[in-house]
Tab-separated table of C-alpha atoms in Angstrom:
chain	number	residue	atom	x	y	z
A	201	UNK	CA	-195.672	80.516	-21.170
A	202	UNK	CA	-192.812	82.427	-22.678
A	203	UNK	CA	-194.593	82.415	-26.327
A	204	UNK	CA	-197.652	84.021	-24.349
A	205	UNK	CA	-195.059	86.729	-22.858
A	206	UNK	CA	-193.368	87.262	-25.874
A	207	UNK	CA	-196.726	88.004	-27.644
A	208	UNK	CA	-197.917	89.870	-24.666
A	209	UNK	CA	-194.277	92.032	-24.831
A	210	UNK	CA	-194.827	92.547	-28.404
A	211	UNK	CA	-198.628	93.858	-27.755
A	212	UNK	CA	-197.127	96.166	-25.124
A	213	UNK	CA	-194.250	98.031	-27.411
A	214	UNK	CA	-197.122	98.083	-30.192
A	215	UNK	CA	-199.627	100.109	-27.645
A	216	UNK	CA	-196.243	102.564	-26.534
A	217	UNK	CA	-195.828	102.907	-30.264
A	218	UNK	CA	-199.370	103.818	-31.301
A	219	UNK	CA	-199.564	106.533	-27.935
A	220	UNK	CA	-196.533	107.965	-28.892
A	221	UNK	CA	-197.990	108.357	-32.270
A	222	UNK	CA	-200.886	110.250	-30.478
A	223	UNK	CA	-198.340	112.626	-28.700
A	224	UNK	CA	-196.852	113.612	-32.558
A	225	UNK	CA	-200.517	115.779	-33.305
A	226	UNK	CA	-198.675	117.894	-31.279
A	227	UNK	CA	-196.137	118.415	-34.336
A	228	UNK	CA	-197.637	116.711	-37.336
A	229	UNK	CA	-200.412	118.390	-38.607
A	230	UNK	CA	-203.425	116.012	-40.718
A	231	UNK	CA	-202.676	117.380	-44.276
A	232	UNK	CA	-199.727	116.039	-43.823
A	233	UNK	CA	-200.286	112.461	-42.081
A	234	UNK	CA	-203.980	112.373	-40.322
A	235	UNK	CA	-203.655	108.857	-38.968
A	236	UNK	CA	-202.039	110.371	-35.818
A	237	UNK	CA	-205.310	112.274	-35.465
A	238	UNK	CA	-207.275	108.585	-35.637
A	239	UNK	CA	-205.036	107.237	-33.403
A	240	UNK	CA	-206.411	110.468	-30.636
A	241	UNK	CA	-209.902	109.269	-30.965
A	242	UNK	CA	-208.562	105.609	-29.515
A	243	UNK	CA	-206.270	107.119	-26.444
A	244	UNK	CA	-208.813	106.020	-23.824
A	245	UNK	CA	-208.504	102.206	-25.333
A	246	UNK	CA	-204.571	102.095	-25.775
A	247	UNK	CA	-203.894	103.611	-22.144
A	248	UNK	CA	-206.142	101.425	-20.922
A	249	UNK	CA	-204.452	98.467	-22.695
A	250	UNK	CA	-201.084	99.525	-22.113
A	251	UNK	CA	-202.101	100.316	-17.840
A	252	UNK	CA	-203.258	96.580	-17.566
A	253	UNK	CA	-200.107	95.142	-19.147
A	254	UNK	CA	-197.533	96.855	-17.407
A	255	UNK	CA	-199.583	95.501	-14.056
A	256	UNK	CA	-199.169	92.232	-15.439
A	257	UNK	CA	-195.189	92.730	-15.780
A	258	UNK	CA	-195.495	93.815	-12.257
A	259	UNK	CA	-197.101	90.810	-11.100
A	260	UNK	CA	-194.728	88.700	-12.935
A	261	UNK	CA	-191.955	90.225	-10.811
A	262	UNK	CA	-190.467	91.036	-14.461
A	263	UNK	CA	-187.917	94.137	-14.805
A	264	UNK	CA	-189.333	94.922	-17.947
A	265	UNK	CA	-191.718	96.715	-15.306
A	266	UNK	CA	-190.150	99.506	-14.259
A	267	UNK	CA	-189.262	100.481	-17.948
A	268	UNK	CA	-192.653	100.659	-19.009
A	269	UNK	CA	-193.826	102.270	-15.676
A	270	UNK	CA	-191.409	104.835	-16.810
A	271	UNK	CA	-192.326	105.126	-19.688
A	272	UNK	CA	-196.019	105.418	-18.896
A	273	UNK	CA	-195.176	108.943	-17.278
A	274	UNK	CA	-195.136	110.479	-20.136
A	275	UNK	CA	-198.736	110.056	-20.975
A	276	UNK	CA	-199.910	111.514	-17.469
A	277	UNK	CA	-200.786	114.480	-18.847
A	278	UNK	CA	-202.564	113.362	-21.508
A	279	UNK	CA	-204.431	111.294	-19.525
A	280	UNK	CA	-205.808	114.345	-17.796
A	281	UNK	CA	-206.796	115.927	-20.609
A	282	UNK	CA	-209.203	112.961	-20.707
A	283	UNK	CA	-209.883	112.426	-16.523
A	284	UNK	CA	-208.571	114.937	-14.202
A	285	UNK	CA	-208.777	115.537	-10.353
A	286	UNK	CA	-207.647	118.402	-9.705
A	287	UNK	CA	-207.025	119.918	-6.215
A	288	UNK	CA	-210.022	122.498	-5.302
A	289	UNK	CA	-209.393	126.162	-6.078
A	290	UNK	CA	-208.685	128.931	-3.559
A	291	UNK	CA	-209.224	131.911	-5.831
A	292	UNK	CA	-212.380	133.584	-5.771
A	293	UNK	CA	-214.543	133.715	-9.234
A	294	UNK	CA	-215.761	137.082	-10.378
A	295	UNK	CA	-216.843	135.431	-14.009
A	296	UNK	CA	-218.852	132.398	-15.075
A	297	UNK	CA	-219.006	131.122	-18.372
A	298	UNK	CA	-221.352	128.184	-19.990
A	299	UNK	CA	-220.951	126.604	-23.230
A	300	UNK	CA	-223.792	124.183	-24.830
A	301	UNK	CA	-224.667	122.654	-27.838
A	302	UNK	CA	-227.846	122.756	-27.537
A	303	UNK	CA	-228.399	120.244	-31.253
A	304	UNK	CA	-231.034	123.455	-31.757
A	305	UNK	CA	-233.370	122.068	-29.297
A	306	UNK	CA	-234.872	119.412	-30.674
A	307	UNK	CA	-234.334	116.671	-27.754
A	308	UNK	CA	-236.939	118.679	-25.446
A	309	UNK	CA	-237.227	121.812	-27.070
A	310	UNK	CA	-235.861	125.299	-26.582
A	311	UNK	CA	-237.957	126.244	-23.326
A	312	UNK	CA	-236.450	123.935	-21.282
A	313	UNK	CA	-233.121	124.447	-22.438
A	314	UNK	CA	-233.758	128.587	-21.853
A	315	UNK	CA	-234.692	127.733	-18.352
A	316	UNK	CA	-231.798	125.609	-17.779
A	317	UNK	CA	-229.201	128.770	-19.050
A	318	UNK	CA	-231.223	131.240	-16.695
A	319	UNK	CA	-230.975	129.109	-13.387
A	320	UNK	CA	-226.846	128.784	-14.165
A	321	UNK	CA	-226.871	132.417	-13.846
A	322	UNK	CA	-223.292	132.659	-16.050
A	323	UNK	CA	-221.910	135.945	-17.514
A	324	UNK	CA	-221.105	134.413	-20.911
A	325	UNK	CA	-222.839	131.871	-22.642
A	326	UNK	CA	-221.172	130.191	-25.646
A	327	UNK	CA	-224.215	128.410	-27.814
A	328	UNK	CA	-223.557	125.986	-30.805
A	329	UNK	CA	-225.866	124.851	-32.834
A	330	UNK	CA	-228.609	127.503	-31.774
A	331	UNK	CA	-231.216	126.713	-34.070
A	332	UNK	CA	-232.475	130.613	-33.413
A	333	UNK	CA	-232.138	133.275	-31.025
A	334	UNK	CA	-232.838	131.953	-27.128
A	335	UNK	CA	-234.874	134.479	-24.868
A	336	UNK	CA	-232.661	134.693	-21.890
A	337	UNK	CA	-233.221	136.252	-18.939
A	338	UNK	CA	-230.689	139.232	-17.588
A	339	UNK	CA	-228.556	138.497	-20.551
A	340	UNK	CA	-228.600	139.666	-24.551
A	341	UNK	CA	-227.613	137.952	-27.542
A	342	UNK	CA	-227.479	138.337	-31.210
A	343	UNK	CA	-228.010	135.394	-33.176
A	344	UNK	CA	-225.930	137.267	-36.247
A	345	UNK	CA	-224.406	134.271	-37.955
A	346	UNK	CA	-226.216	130.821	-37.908
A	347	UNK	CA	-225.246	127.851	-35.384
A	348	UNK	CA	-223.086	129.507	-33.021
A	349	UNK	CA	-224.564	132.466	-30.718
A	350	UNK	CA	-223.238	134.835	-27.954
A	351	UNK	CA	-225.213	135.871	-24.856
A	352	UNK	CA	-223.834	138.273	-22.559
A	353	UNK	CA	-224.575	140.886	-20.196
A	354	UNK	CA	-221.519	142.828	-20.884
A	355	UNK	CA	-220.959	145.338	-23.621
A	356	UNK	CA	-220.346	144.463	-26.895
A	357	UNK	CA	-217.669	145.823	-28.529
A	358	UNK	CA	-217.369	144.540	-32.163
A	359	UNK	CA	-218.483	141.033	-33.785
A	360	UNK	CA	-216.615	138.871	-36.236
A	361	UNK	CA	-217.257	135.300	-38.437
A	362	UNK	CA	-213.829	134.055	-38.610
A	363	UNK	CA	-214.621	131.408	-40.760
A	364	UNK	CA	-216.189	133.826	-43.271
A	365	UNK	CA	-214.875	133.616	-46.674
A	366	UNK	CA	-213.428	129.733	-45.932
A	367	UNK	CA	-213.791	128.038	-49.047
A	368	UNK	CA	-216.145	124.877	-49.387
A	369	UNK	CA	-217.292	125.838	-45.721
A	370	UNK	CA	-220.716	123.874	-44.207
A	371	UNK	CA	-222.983	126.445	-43.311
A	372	UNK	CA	-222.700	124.674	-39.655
A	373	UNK	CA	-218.834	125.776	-39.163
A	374	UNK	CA	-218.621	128.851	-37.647
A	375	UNK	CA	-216.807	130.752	-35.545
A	376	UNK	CA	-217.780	134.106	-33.840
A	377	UNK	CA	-215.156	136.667	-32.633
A	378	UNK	CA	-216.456	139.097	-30.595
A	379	UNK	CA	-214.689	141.897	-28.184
A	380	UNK	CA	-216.607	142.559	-24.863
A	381	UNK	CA	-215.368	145.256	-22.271
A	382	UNK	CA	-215.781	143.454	-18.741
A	383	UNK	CA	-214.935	145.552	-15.741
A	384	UNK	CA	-213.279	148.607	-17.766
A	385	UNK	CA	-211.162	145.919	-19.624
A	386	UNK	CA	-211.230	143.963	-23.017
A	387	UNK	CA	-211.473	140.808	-24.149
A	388	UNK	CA	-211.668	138.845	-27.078
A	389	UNK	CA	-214.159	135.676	-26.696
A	390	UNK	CA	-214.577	133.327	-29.922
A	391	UNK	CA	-217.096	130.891	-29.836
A	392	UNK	CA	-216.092	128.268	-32.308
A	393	UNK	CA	-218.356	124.851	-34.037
A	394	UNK	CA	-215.619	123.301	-36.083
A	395	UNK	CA	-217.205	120.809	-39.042
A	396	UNK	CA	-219.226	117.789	-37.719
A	397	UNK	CA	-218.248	114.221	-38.980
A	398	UNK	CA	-221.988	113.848	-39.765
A	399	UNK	CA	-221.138	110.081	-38.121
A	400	UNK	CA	-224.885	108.421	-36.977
A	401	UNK	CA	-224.682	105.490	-34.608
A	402	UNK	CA	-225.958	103.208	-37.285
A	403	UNK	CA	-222.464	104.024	-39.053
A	404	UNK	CA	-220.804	102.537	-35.832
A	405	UNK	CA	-222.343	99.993	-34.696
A	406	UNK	CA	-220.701	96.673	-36.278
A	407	UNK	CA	-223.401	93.719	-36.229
A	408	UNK	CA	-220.856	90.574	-36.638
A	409	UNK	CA	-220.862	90.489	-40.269
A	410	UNK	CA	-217.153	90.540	-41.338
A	411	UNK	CA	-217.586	91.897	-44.969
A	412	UNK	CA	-220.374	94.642	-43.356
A	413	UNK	CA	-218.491	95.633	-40.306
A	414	UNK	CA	-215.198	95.715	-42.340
A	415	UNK	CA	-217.076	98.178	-45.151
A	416	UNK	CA	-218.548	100.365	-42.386
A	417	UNK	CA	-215.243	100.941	-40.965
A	418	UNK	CA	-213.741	102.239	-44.713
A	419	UNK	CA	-216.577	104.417	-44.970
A	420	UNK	CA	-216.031	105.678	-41.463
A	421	UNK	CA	-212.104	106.301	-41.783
A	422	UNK	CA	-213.189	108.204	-45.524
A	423	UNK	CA	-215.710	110.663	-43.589
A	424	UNK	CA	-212.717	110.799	-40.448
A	425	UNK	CA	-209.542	111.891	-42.686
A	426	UNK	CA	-211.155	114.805	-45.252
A	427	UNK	CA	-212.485	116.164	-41.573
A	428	UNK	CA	-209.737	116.444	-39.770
A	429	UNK	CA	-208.200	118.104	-42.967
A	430	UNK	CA	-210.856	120.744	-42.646
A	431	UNK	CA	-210.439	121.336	-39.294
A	432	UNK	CA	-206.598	122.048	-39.895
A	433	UNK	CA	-207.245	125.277	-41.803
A	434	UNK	CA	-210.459	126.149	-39.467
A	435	UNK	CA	-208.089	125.808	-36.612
A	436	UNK	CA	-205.368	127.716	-37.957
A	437	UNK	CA	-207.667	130.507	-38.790
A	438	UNK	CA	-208.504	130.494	-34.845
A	439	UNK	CA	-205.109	130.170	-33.881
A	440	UNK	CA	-203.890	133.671	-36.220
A	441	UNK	CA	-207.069	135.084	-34.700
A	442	UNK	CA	-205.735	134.402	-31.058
A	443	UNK	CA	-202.119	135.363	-31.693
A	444	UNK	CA	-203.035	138.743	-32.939
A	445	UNK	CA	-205.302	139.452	-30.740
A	446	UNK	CA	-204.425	142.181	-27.940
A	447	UNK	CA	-206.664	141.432	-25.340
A	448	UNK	CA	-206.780	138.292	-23.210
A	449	UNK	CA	-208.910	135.630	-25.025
A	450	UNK	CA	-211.520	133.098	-24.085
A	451	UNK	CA	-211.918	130.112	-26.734
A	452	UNK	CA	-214.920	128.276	-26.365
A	453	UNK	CA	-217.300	125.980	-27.801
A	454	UNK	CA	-217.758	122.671	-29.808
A	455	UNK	CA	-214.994	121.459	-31.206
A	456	UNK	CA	-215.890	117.980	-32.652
A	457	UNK	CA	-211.891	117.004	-31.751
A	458	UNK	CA	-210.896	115.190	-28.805
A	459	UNK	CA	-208.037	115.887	-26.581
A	460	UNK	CA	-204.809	115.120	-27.304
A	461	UNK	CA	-205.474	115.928	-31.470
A	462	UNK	CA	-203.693	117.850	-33.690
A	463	UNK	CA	-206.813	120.873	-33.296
A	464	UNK	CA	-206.707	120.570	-28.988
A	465	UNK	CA	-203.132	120.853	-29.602
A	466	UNK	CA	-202.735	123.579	-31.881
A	467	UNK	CA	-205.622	125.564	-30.257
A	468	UNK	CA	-205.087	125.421	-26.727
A	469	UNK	CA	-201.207	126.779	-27.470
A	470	UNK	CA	-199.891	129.135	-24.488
A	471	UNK	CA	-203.742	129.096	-23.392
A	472	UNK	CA	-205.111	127.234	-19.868
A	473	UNK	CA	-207.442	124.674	-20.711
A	474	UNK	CA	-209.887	124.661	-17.899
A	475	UNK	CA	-210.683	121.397	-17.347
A	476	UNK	CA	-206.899	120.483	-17.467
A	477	UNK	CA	-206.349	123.002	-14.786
A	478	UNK	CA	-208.978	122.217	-12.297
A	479	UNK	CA	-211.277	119.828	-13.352
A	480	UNK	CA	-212.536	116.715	-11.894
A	481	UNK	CA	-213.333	113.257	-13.028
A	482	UNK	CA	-214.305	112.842	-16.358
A	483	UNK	CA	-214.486	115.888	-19.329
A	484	UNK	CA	-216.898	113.681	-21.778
A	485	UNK	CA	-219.315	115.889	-22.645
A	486	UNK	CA	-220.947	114.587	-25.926
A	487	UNK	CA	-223.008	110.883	-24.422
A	488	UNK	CA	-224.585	110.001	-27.669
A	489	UNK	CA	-222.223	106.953	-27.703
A	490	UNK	CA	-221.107	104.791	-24.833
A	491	UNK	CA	-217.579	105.880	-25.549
A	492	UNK	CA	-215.822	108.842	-23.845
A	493	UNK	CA	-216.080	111.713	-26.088
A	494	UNK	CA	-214.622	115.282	-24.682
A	495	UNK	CA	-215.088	117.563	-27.676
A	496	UNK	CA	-216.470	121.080	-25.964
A	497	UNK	CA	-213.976	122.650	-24.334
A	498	UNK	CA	-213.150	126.484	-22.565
A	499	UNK	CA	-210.018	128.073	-23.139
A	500	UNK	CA	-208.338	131.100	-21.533
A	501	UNK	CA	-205.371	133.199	-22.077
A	502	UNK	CA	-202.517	132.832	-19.004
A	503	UNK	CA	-204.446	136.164	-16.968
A	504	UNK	CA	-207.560	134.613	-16.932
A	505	UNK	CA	-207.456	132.157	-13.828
A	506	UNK	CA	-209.667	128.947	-13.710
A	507	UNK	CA	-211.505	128.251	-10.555
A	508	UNK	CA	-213.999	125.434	-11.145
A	509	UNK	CA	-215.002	123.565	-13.982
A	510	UNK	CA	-218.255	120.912	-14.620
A	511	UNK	CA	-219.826	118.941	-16.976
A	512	UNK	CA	-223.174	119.086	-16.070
A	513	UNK	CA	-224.490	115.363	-16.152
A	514	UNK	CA	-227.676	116.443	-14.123
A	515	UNK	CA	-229.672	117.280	-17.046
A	516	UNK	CA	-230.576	115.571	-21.017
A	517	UNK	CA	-231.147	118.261	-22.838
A	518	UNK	CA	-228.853	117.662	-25.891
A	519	UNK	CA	-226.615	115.020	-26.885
A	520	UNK	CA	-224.310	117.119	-25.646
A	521	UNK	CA	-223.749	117.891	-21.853
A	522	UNK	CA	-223.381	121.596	-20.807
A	523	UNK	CA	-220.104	122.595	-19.638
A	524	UNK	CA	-219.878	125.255	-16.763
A	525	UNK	CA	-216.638	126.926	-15.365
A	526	UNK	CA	-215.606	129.853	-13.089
A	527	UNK	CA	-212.869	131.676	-13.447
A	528	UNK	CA	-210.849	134.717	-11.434
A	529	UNK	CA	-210.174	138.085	-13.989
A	530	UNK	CA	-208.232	141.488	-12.672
């Protein structure tokens, strides 16, 4: 029994190591060691793993207990990021925003995706992956850079591609900066698809063959590291963006980066994540794998106040869920 413990100890430190590890994205950006980044993708697993053992030191009336029960504190808030429950707002929302990629419509095509946008009846509406102007009703957009598209019934002020000029770019990153004057005042929105990982389920799926499951793994790890690479600089680019900018921001879209990674990090700096703030139960959004994925998030400068925030699970229109907040502006 103590050879069990002392494997089960070891297992325990190894999980505290590996979340800590996931806490350094914060600090340690992928160009210079991406495995942290990995390790983010893996957070639900490890918390998971490390939750269960410290109730078995509990129920072994060990001491070692209350030192990892301490310890576990400082991943509260990065559990949220992941599952939240947030108490319910008391502010009153005067702006509604939706952001959907809508994988261009191909699940059940673009009418019944349009229909969907016009019953939500939201002032902004971040699309990714567009696949072509939507005809929306009450609300204008301008398809005027591919994947990524705007709609909006308030006035336009001036449009910009970010990512314009990024060397060795994928016609599919892009991200949109536009200025909009709501209510006499103006903001700067950016609706932002960082690079896809291009990963298929049949790249994921291991089938019990050692030497197969062990190759699709390398192949997996050589598509995850150049990403995350690429989505340093696309991130930085956003971040320059939103530190020069002087209006209030909104940052939304598809990210293809989970919480708690060096680009949720980096980009949600002195910004409210919504979901954080007062969401409830879980943020996955993309449900193409039976694994929790939250990659589409909102983001709002400190004056912009978050009311409510869902993922709309009611609908299959993509393989990505819509995401709908509210939010409280002067």
């Amino acid at each position: 029994m103590k050879i069990f413990r002392l494997i089960l100890l070891i297992l325990h430190l190894g999980l505290l190591f590996l979340l800590t590890g996931v806490l350094l994205n914060a600090y340690i950006p992928p160009k210079i060691f991406p495995w942290f980044n990995l390790l983010s993708l893996g957070f639900p697993i490890l918390v998971i793993g490390y939750v269960i053992l410290t109730f078995f030191w509990i129920f072994s009336w060990k001491k070692r207990a209350f030192v990892f029960m301490f310890l576990g504190l400082f991943f509260l808030n990065p559990v949220k990021r992941w599952v939240n429950y947030s108490s319910e707002s008391k502010e009153t929302a005067n702006l509604k925003i939706l952001t959907f990629n809508i994988k261009a419509g191909t699940l059940l095509g673009k009418d019944e995706i349009q229909k969907y946008i016009d019953d939500q009846k939201a002032d902004l509406v971040f699309v990714q992956e567009n696949g072509g102007e939507l005809k929306l009703q009450n609300l204008t957009g301008k398809n005027s850079i591919p994947v990524v598209s705007l709609y909006t019934h308030y006035k336009i002020i001036s449009r910009k591609n970010l990512f314009e000029g990024l060397p060795n770019r994928d016609i599919t990153v892009q991200c949109e900066q536009v200025d909009l004057e709501i209510r006499g005042k103006i903001y700067r929105v950016m609706n932002v698809h960082l690079e896809s990982f291009g990963v298929v389920k049949s790249m994921v799926k291991l089938n019990g063959n050692s030497e197969e499951d062990e190759q699709k793994v390398k192949d997996l790890v050589k598509r995850l590291i150049p990403t995350f690479k690429s989505h340093q600089e696309q991130v930085q680019i956003i971040r320059k963006s939103i530190d020069a900018s002087p209006y209030p921001v909104i940052v939304a879209g598809d990210f293809n980066a989970v919480p708690n990674s060096y680009e949720y990090y980096k980009t949600s700096e002195g910004l409210k994540d919504a979901f954080y703030e007062v969401g409830r139960g879980s943020g996955t959004s993309f449900h193409d794998y039976k694994y929790p994925l939250r990659i589409d998030y909102i983001f709002t400068s400190e004056s912009i106040k978050p009311v409510s925030y869902k993922v709309d699970r009611s609908v299959n229109l993509s393989d990505h869920f819509p995401v709908i907040a509210t939010f409280k502006i002067e």
